[in-house]
């Protein structure tokens, strides 16, 4: 089972002024992949704090998925994409596009989301919106992809070669893609 980190970007929740609802909701959804939570971090809406939380999870070799919630809109404090972008080595724009398009059926504000998705080494990072309802909608949209990548028979799992020898399928933790 894959390990997944969850990061909530929220000034008010990080100061204790409001309970974080989106992060725990997202962590509870991980079982549907199936994945186990590697931790939940609540950080202020700053590039430095968000990127620091991302790097903290990236240093854990077992973490193969990092989901962020919050900070993907257009206000000056919405900086999650700016924090994430330098860490993405192989972008997966289709994931963010699928979230925007699928959410648009529920709200026209979905089209102003600036969420990003992509791989850093062998770890997938995905930015999700900040409300619990939007987290559930977007997670449902991405669930088939998460299951394909991280489910019981994930892509990239070791496969037998013709001669019967197993390909170990291991890549070094933060190996750069060719």
mmCIF file with all atom_site columns, C-alpha atoms in Angstrom:
data_model
loop_
_atom_site.group_PDB
_atom_site.id
_atom_site.type_symbol
_atom_site.label_atom_id
_atom_site.label_alt_id
_atom_site.label_comp_id
_atom_site.label_asym_id
_atom_site.label_entity_id
_atom_site.label_seq_id
_atom_site.pdbx_PDB_ins_code
_atom_site.Cartn_x
_atom_site.Cartn_y
_atom_site.Cartn_z
_atom_site.occupancy
_atom_site.B_iso_or_equiv
_atom_site.pdbx_formal_charge
_atom_site.auth_seq_id
_atom_site.auth_comp_id
_atom_site.auth_asym_id
_atom_site.auth_atom_id
_atom_site.pdbx_PDB_model_num
ATOM 1   C CA . UNK A 1 1   ? 0.000   0.000   0.000   1.00 0.00 ? 1   UNK A CA 1
ATOM 2   C CA . UNK A 1 2   ? 1.327   3.420   -0.955  1.00 0.00 ? 2   UNK A CA 1
ATOM 3   C CA . UNK A 1 3   ? 1.974   6.163   1.607   1.00 0.00 ? 3   UNK A CA 1
ATOM 4   C CA . UNK A 1 4   ? 0.531   9.607   0.962   1.00 0.00 ? 4   UNK A CA 1
ATOM 5   C CA . UNK A 1 5   ? 1.165   12.980  2.545   1.00 0.00 ? 5   UNK A CA 1
ATOM 6   C CA . UNK A 1 6   ? -1.528  15.645  2.883   1.00 0.00 ? 6   UNK A CA 1
ATOM 7   C CA . UNK A 1 7   ? -0.802  19.361  3.172   1.00 0.00 ? 7   UNK A CA 1
ATOM 8   C CA . UNK A 1 8   ? -3.386  22.030  3.946   1.00 0.00 ? 8   UNK A CA 1
ATOM 9   C CA . UNK A 1 9   ? -2.430  25.584  2.989   1.00 0.00 ? 9   UNK A CA 1
ATOM 10  C CA . UNK A 1 10  ? -4.466  27.909  5.208   1.00 0.00 ? 10  UNK A CA 1
ATOM 11  C CA . UNK A 1 11  ? -3.413  30.945  7.202   1.00 0.00 ? 11  UNK A CA 1
ATOM 12  C CA . UNK A 1 12  ? -6.382  30.735  9.579   1.00 0.00 ? 12  UNK A CA 1
ATOM 13  C CA . UNK A 1 13  ? -6.105  26.985  10.187  1.00 0.00 ? 13  UNK A CA 1
ATOM 14  C CA . UNK A 1 14  ? -2.344  27.212  10.720  1.00 0.00 ? 14  UNK A CA 1
ATOM 15  C CA . UNK A 1 15  ? -2.937  29.882  13.398  1.00 0.00 ? 15  UNK A CA 1
ATOM 16  C CA . UNK A 1 16  ? -5.669  27.803  15.068  1.00 0.00 ? 16  UNK A CA 1
ATOM 17  C CA . UNK A 1 17  ? -8.409  30.311  14.236  1.00 0.00 ? 17  UNK A CA 1
ATOM 18  C CA . UNK A 1 18  ? -10.381 27.746  12.233  1.00 0.00 ? 18  UNK A CA 1
ATOM 19  C CA . UNK A 1 19  ? -10.390 23.971  12.271  1.00 0.00 ? 19  UNK A CA 1
ATOM 20  C CA . UNK A 1 20  ? -8.911  22.373  9.175   1.00 0.00 ? 20  UNK A CA 1
ATOM 21  C CA . UNK A 1 21  ? -11.763 20.501  7.477   1.00 0.00 ? 21  UNK A CA 1
ATOM 22  C CA . UNK A 1 22  ? -10.230 19.859  4.043   1.00 0.00 ? 22  UNK A CA 1
ATOM 23  C CA . UNK A 1 23  ? -7.031  18.099  5.134   1.00 0.00 ? 23  UNK A CA 1
ATOM 24  C CA . UNK A 1 24  ? -8.762  15.498  7.334   1.00 0.00 ? 24  UNK A CA 1
ATOM 25  C CA . UNK A 1 25  ? -11.411 14.975  4.627   1.00 0.00 ? 25  UNK A CA 1
ATOM 26  C CA . UNK A 1 26  ? -8.669  14.352  2.079   1.00 0.00 ? 26  UNK A CA 1
ATOM 27  C CA . UNK A 1 27  ? -6.756  12.042  4.422   1.00 0.00 ? 27  UNK A CA 1
ATOM 28  C CA . UNK A 1 28  ? -9.937  9.994   4.990   1.00 0.00 ? 28  UNK A CA 1
ATOM 29  C CA . UNK A 1 29  ? -10.383 9.563   1.216   1.00 0.00 ? 29  UNK A CA 1
ATOM 30  C CA . UNK A 1 30  ? -6.937  7.953   0.833   1.00 0.00 ? 30  UNK A CA 1
ATOM 31  C CA . UNK A 1 31  ? -8.324  4.566   1.884   1.00 0.00 ? 31  UNK A CA 1
ATOM 32  C CA . UNK A 1 32  ? -10.259 4.466   -1.396  1.00 0.00 ? 32  UNK A CA 1
ATOM 33  C CA . UNK A 1 33  ? -7.022  4.208   -3.453  1.00 0.00 ? 33  UNK A CA 1
ATOM 34  C CA . UNK A 1 34  ? -5.927  2.320   -1.153  1.00 0.00 ? 34  UNK A CA 1
ATOM 35  C CA . UNK A 1 35  ? -3.244  4.455   0.477   1.00 0.00 ? 35  UNK A CA 1
ATOM 36  C CA . UNK A 1 36  ? -2.190  5.100   4.038   1.00 0.00 ? 36  UNK A CA 1
ATOM 37  C CA . UNK A 1 37  ? -1.649  8.615   5.370   1.00 0.00 ? 37  UNK A CA 1
ATOM 38  C CA . UNK A 1 38  ? 2.005   9.455   6.001   1.00 0.00 ? 38  UNK A CA 1
ATOM 39  C CA . UNK A 1 39  ? 0.991   12.611  7.810   1.00 0.00 ? 39  UNK A CA 1
ATOM 40  C CA . UNK A 1 40  ? -1.130  15.732  7.651   1.00 0.00 ? 40  UNK A CA 1
ATOM 41  C CA . UNK A 1 41  ? 0.501   19.139  7.796   1.00 0.00 ? 41  UNK A CA 1
ATOM 42  C CA . UNK A 1 42  ? -1.257  22.483  8.088   1.00 0.00 ? 42  UNK A CA 1
ATOM 43  C CA . UNK A 1 43  ? 0.863   25.413  6.944   1.00 0.00 ? 43  UNK A CA 1
ATOM 44  C CA . UNK A 1 44  ? 0.358   29.129  6.300   1.00 0.00 ? 44  UNK A CA 1
ATOM 45  C CA . UNK A 1 45  ? -0.288  30.357  2.771   1.00 0.00 ? 45  UNK A CA 1
ATOM 46  C CA . UNK A 1 46  ? 3.331   31.186  1.985   1.00 0.00 ? 46  UNK A CA 1
ATOM 47  C CA . UNK A 1 47  ? 5.549   29.732  -0.703  1.00 0.00 ? 47  UNK A CA 1
ATOM 48  C CA . UNK A 1 48  ? 8.260   29.013  1.870   1.00 0.00 ? 48  UNK A CA 1
ATOM 49  C CA . UNK A 1 49  ? 5.982   27.085  4.248   1.00 0.00 ? 49  UNK A CA 1
ATOM 50  C CA . UNK A 1 50  ? 4.166   25.116  1.543   1.00 0.00 ? 50  UNK A CA 1
ATOM 51  C CA . UNK A 1 51  ? 7.402   24.201  -0.235  1.00 0.00 ? 51  UNK A CA 1
ATOM 52  C CA . UNK A 1 52  ? 8.963   23.238  3.093   1.00 0.00 ? 52  UNK A CA 1
ATOM 53  C CA . UNK A 1 53  ? 6.077   20.841  3.815   1.00 0.00 ? 53  UNK A CA 1
ATOM 54  C CA . UNK A 1 54  ? 6.361   19.382  0.304   1.00 0.00 ? 54  UNK A CA 1
ATOM 55  C CA . UNK A 1 55  ? 10.100  18.830  0.731   1.00 0.00 ? 55  UNK A CA 1
ATOM 56  C CA . UNK A 1 56  ? 9.529   17.253  4.127   1.00 0.00 ? 56  UNK A CA 1
ATOM 57  C CA . UNK A 1 57  ? 7.325   14.581  2.540   1.00 0.00 ? 57  UNK A CA 1
ATOM 58  C CA . UNK A 1 58  ? 9.672   14.209  -0.449  1.00 0.00 ? 58  UNK A CA 1
ATOM 59  C CA . UNK A 1 59  ? 12.483  13.246  1.949   1.00 0.00 ? 59  UNK A CA 1
ATOM 60  C CA . UNK A 1 60  ? 10.444  10.204  3.027   1.00 0.00 ? 60  UNK A CA 1
ATOM 61  C CA . UNK A 1 61  ? 11.160  7.392   0.524   1.00 0.00 ? 61  UNK A CA 1
ATOM 62  C CA . UNK A 1 62  ? 7.885   5.578   1.261   1.00 0.00 ? 62  UNK A CA 1
ATOM 63  C CA . UNK A 1 63  ? 5.770   8.617   0.270   1.00 0.00 ? 63  UNK A CA 1
ATOM 64  C CA . UNK A 1 64  ? 4.720   8.236   -3.369  1.00 0.00 ? 64  UNK A CA 1
ATOM 65  C CA . UNK A 1 65  ? 1.784   10.680  -3.365  1.00 0.00 ? 65  UNK A CA 1
ATOM 66  C CA . UNK A 1 66  ? 1.461   14.178  -1.913  1.00 0.00 ? 66  UNK A CA 1
ATOM 67  C CA . UNK A 1 67  ? -1.902  15.925  -2.039  1.00 0.00 ? 67  UNK A CA 1
ATOM 68  C CA . UNK A 1 68  ? -2.266  19.588  -1.174  1.00 0.00 ? 68  UNK A CA 1
ATOM 69  C CA . UNK A 1 69  ? -5.525  21.348  -0.414  1.00 0.00 ? 69  UNK A CA 1
ATOM 70  C CA . UNK A 1 70  ? -6.013  25.092  -0.582  1.00 0.00 ? 70  UNK A CA 1
ATOM 71  C CA . UNK A 1 71  ? -4.233  27.991  -2.182  1.00 0.00 ? 71  UNK A CA 1
ATOM 72  C CA . UNK A 1 72  ? -5.072  27.239  -5.827  1.00 0.00 ? 72  UNK A CA 1
ATOM 73  C CA . UNK A 1 73  ? -7.299  30.259  -6.522  1.00 0.00 ? 73  UNK A CA 1
ATOM 74  C CA . UNK A 1 74  ? -6.527  33.772  -7.696  1.00 0.00 ? 74  UNK A CA 1
ATOM 75  C CA . UNK A 1 75  ? -6.220  35.819  -4.503  1.00 0.00 ? 75  UNK A CA 1
ATOM 76  C CA . UNK A 1 76  ? -2.793  37.185  -3.586  1.00 0.00 ? 76  UNK A CA 1
ATOM 77  C CA . UNK A 1 77  ? -2.464  34.601  -0.764  1.00 0.00 ? 77  UNK A CA 1
ATOM 78  C CA . UNK A 1 78  ? -3.183  31.635  -3.102  1.00 0.00 ? 78  UNK A CA 1
ATOM 79  C CA . UNK A 1 79  ? 0.399   30.532  -3.740  1.00 0.00 ? 79  UNK A CA 1
ATOM 80  C CA . UNK A 1 80  ? 0.290   26.726  -3.683  1.00 0.00 ? 80  UNK A CA 1
ATOM 81  C CA . UNK A 1 81  ? 1.021   26.436  -7.437  1.00 0.00 ? 81  UNK A CA 1
ATOM 82  C CA . UNK A 1 82  ? 4.030   28.758  -7.068  1.00 0.00 ? 82  UNK A CA 1
ATOM 83  C CA . UNK A 1 83  ? 5.319   26.606  -4.198  1.00 0.00 ? 83  UNK A CA 1
ATOM 84  C CA . UNK A 1 84  ? 4.763   23.389  -6.140  1.00 0.00 ? 84  UNK A CA 1
ATOM 85  C CA . UNK A 1 85  ? 5.946   24.315  -9.646  1.00 0.00 ? 85  UNK A CA 1
ATOM 86  C CA . UNK A 1 86  ? 9.732   24.239  -9.032  1.00 0.00 ? 86  UNK A CA 1
ATOM 87  C CA . UNK A 1 87  ? 9.456   20.750  -7.531  1.00 0.00 ? 87  UNK A CA 1
ATOM 88  C CA . UNK A 1 88  ? 7.608   19.203  -10.477 1.00 0.00 ? 88  UNK A CA 1
ATOM 89  C CA . UNK A 1 89  ? 10.016  17.463  -12.842 1.00 0.00 ? 89  UNK A CA 1
ATOM 90  C CA . UNK A 1 90  ? 7.425   15.759  -15.062 1.00 0.00 ? 90  UNK A CA 1
ATOM 91  C CA . UNK A 1 91  ? 4.147   17.691  -15.299 1.00 0.00 ? 91  UNK A CA 1
ATOM 92  C CA . UNK A 1 92  ? 0.826   15.888  -15.665 1.00 0.00 ? 92  UNK A CA 1
ATOM 93  C CA . UNK A 1 93  ? -1.414  18.731  -16.850 1.00 0.00 ? 93  UNK A CA 1
ATOM 94  C CA . UNK A 1 94  ? -4.232  16.307  -17.672 1.00 0.00 ? 94  UNK A CA 1
ATOM 95  C CA . UNK A 1 95  ? -4.899  15.704  -13.973 1.00 0.00 ? 95  UNK A CA 1
ATOM 96  C CA . UNK A 1 96  ? -5.403  19.401  -13.244 1.00 0.00 ? 96  UNK A CA 1
ATOM 97  C CA . UNK A 1 97  ? -7.439  19.790  -16.420 1.00 0.00 ? 97  UNK A CA 1
ATOM 98  C CA . UNK A 1 98  ? -9.682  16.860  -15.437 1.00 0.00 ? 98  UNK A CA 1
ATOM 99  C CA . UNK A 1 99  ? -10.325 18.437  -12.026 1.00 0.00 ? 99  UNK A CA 1
ATOM 100 C CA . UNK A 1 100 ? -11.200 21.803  -13.573 1.00 0.00 ? 100 UNK A CA 1
ATOM 101 C CA . UNK A 1 101 ? -13.432 20.313  -16.228 1.00 0.00 ? 101 UNK A CA 1
ATOM 102 C CA . UNK A 1 102 ? -15.179 17.887  -13.891 1.00 0.00 ? 102 UNK A CA 1
ATOM 103 C CA . UNK A 1 103 ? -15.724 20.532  -11.209 1.00 0.00 ? 103 UNK A CA 1
ATOM 104 C CA . UNK A 1 104 ? -17.054 23.023  -13.733 1.00 0.00 ? 104 UNK A CA 1
ATOM 105 C CA . UNK A 1 105 ? -20.321 21.067  -13.768 1.00 0.00 ? 105 UNK A CA 1
ATOM 106 C CA . UNK A 1 106 ? -20.774 22.155  -10.128 1.00 0.00 ? 106 UNK A CA 1
ATOM 107 C CA . UNK A 1 107 ? -19.275 25.649  -10.135 1.00 0.00 ? 107 UNK A CA 1
ATOM 108 C CA . UNK A 1 108 ? -17.969 28.077  -12.770 1.00 0.00 ? 108 UNK A CA 1
ATOM 109 C CA . UNK A 1 109 ? -15.184 29.012  -10.316 1.00 0.00 ? 109 UNK A CA 1
ATOM 110 C CA . UNK A 1 110 ? -13.471 25.730  -11.191 1.00 0.00 ? 110 UNK A CA 1
ATOM 111 C CA . UNK A 1 111 ? -12.060 27.374  -14.307 1.00 0.00 ? 111 UNK A CA 1
ATOM 112 C CA . UNK A 1 112 ? -10.012 29.838  -12.258 1.00 0.00 ? 112 UNK A CA 1
ATOM 113 C CA . UNK A 1 113 ? -8.217  27.069  -10.382 1.00 0.00 ? 113 UNK A CA 1
ATOM 114 C CA . UNK A 1 114 ? -4.474  27.167  -10.908 1.00 0.00 ? 114 UNK A CA 1
ATOM 115 C CA . UNK A 1 115 ? -3.867  23.663  -9.537  1.00 0.00 ? 115 UNK A CA 1
ATOM 116 C CA . UNK A 1 116 ? -0.833  21.736  -10.768 1.00 0.00 ? 116 UNK A CA 1
ATOM 117 C CA . UNK A 1 117 ? 0.057   18.049  -10.864 1.00 0.00 ? 117 UNK A CA 1
ATOM 118 C CA . UNK A 1 118 ? 3.193   16.146  -11.715 1.00 0.00 ? 118 UNK A CA 1
ATOM 119 C CA . UNK A 1 119 ? 6.004   13.904  -10.575 1.00 0.00 ? 119 UNK A CA 1
ATOM 120 C CA . UNK A 1 120 ? 9.042   14.747  -8.513  1.00 0.00 ? 120 UNK A CA 1
ATOM 121 C CA . UNK A 1 121 ? 11.132  11.629  -8.982  1.00 0.00 ? 121 UNK A CA 1
ATOM 122 C CA . UNK A 1 122 ? 8.735   8.791   -8.236  1.00 0.00 ? 122 UNK A CA 1
ATOM 123 C CA . UNK A 1 123 ? 6.362   10.875  -6.106  1.00 0.00 ? 123 UNK A CA 1
ATOM 124 C CA . UNK A 1 124 ? 3.180   12.367  -7.573  1.00 0.00 ? 124 UNK A CA 1
ATOM 125 C CA . UNK A 1 125 ? 2.209   15.819  -6.282  1.00 0.00 ? 125 UNK A CA 1
ATOM 126 C CA . UNK A 1 126 ? -1.352  17.076  -6.877  1.00 0.00 ? 126 UNK A CA 1
ATOM 127 C CA . UNK A 1 127 ? -2.840  20.419  -5.823  1.00 0.00 ? 127 UNK A CA 1
ATOM 128 C CA . UNK A 1 128 ? -6.535  20.255  -4.902  1.00 0.00 ? 128 UNK A CA 1
ATOM 129 C CA . UNK A 1 129 ? -8.929  23.072  -3.995  1.00 0.00 ? 129 UNK A CA 1
ATOM 130 C CA . UNK A 1 130 ? -9.465  24.158  -0.404  1.00 0.00 ? 130 UNK A CA 1
ATOM 131 C CA . UNK A 1 131 ? -13.062 23.329  0.475   1.00 0.00 ? 131 UNK A CA 1
ATOM 132 C CA . UNK A 1 132 ? -14.084 19.889  1.770   1.00 0.00 ? 132 UNK A CA 1
ATOM 133 C CA . UNK A 1 133 ? -16.798 19.606  -0.897  1.00 0.00 ? 133 UNK A CA 1
ATOM 134 C CA . UNK A 1 134 ? -14.365 20.496  -3.707  1.00 0.00 ? 134 UNK A CA 1
ATOM 135 C CA . UNK A 1 135 ? -11.787 18.073  -2.272  1.00 0.00 ? 135 UNK A CA 1
ATOM 136 C CA . UNK A 1 136 ? -14.344 15.245  -2.456  1.00 0.00 ? 136 UNK A CA 1
ATOM 137 C CA . UNK A 1 137 ? -15.385 16.179  -6.016  1.00 0.00 ? 137 UNK A CA 1
ATOM 138 C CA . UNK A 1 138 ? -11.829 16.424  -7.314  1.00 0.00 ? 138 UNK A CA 1
ATOM 139 C CA . UNK A 1 139 ? -10.659 13.293  -5.500  1.00 0.00 ? 139 UNK A CA 1
ATOM 140 C CA . UNK A 1 140 ? -13.537 11.345  -7.092  1.00 0.00 ? 140 UNK A CA 1
ATOM 141 C CA . UNK A 1 141 ? -12.469 12.635  -10.517 1.00 0.00 ? 141 UNK A CA 1
ATOM 142 C CA . UNK A 1 142 ? -8.870  11.516  -9.960  1.00 0.00 ? 142 UNK A CA 1
ATOM 143 C CA . UNK A 1 143 ? -9.596  8.259   -8.109  1.00 0.00 ? 143 UNK A CA 1
ATOM 144 C CA . UNK A 1 144 ? -9.420  5.991   -11.199 1.00 0.00 ? 144 UNK A CA 1
ATOM 145 C CA . UNK A 1 145 ? -6.021  7.489   -12.043 1.00 0.00 ? 145 UNK A CA 1
ATOM 146 C CA . UNK A 1 146 ? -4.783  7.124   -8.452  1.00 0.00 ? 146 UNK A CA 1
ATOM 147 C CA . UNK A 1 147 ? -5.887  3.482   -8.461  1.00 0.00 ? 147 UNK A CA 1
ATOM 148 C CA . UNK A 1 148 ? -4.134  2.879   -11.778 1.00 0.00 ? 148 UNK A CA 1
ATOM 149 C CA . UNK A 1 149 ? -0.916  4.416   -10.473 1.00 0.00 ? 149 UNK A CA 1
ATOM 150 C CA . UNK A 1 150 ? -0.966  3.221   -6.854  1.00 0.00 ? 150 UNK A CA 1
ATOM 151 C CA . UNK A 1 151 ? -3.619  0.516   -6.460  1.00 0.00 ? 151 UNK A CA 1
ATOM 152 C CA . UNK A 1 152 ? -3.088  -3.229  -5.989  1.00 0.00 ? 152 UNK A CA 1
ATOM 153 C CA . UNK A 1 153 ? -1.432  -3.596  -9.422  1.00 0.00 ? 153 UNK A CA 1
ATOM 154 C CA . UNK A 1 154 ? 0.181   -0.193  -9.956  1.00 0.00 ? 154 UNK A CA 1
ATOM 155 C CA . UNK A 1 155 ? 1.855   0.911   -13.154 1.00 0.00 ? 155 UNK A CA 1
ATOM 156 C CA . UNK A 1 156 ? 5.563   0.353   -12.903 1.00 0.00 ? 156 UNK A CA 1
ATOM 157 C CA . UNK A 1 157 ? 5.182   -2.652  -10.604 1.00 0.00 ? 157 UNK A CA 1
ATOM 158 C CA . UNK A 1 158 ? 7.806   -5.318  -11.099 1.00 0.00 ? 158 UNK A CA 1
ATOM 159 C CA . UNK A 1 159 ? 6.993   -7.602  -14.000 1.00 0.00 ? 159 UNK A CA 1
ATOM 160 C CA . UNK A 1 160 ? 8.522   -10.879 -15.072 1.00 0.00 ? 160 UNK A CA 1
ATOM 161 C CA . UNK A 1 161 ? 10.923  -10.732 -17.986 1.00 0.00 ? 161 UNK A CA 1
ATOM 162 C CA . UNK A 1 162 ? 10.917  -13.300 -20.771 1.00 0.00 ? 162 UNK A CA 1
ATOM 163 C CA . UNK A 1 163 ? 13.655  -15.347 -19.193 1.00 0.00 ? 163 UNK A CA 1
ATOM 164 C CA . UNK A 1 164 ? 11.681  -15.537 -15.951 1.00 0.00 ? 164 UNK A CA 1
ATOM 165 C CA . UNK A 1 165 ? 13.902  -13.065 -14.119 1.00 0.00 ? 165 UNK A CA 1
ATOM 166 C CA . UNK A 1 166 ? 12.053  -10.332 -12.289 1.00 0.00 ? 166 UNK A CA 1
ATOM 167 C CA . UNK A 1 167 ? 12.730  -6.712  -13.077 1.00 0.00 ? 167 UNK A CA 1
ATOM 168 C CA . UNK A 1 168 ? 13.201  -5.162  -9.661  1.00 0.00 ? 168 UNK A CA 1
ATOM 169 C CA . UNK A 1 169 ? 11.448  -1.969  -10.831 1.00 0.00 ? 169 UNK A CA 1
ATOM 170 C CA . UNK A 1 170 ? 13.326  0.077   -8.244  1.00 0.00 ? 170 UNK A CA 1
ATOM 171 C CA . UNK A 1 171 ? 14.367  3.582   -9.040  1.00 0.00 ? 171 UNK A CA 1
ATOM 172 C CA . UNK A 1 172 ? 16.481  5.656   -6.757  1.00 0.00 ? 172 UNK A CA 1
ATOM 173 C CA . UNK A 1 173 ? 14.254  7.823   -4.580  1.00 0.00 ? 173 UNK A CA 1
ATOM 174 C CA . UNK A 1 174 ? 14.653  11.169  -6.227  1.00 0.00 ? 174 UNK A CA 1
ATOM 175 C CA . UNK A 1 175 ? 16.192  10.048  -9.482  1.00 0.00 ? 175 UNK A CA 1
ATOM 176 C CA . UNK A 1 176 ? 15.745  12.594  -12.225 1.00 0.00 ? 176 UNK A CA 1
ATOM 177 C CA . UNK A 1 177 ? 13.796  11.388  -15.213 1.00 0.00 ? 177 UNK A CA 1
ATOM 178 C CA . UNK A 1 178 ? 15.837  11.122  -18.423 1.00 0.00 ? 178 UNK A CA 1
#
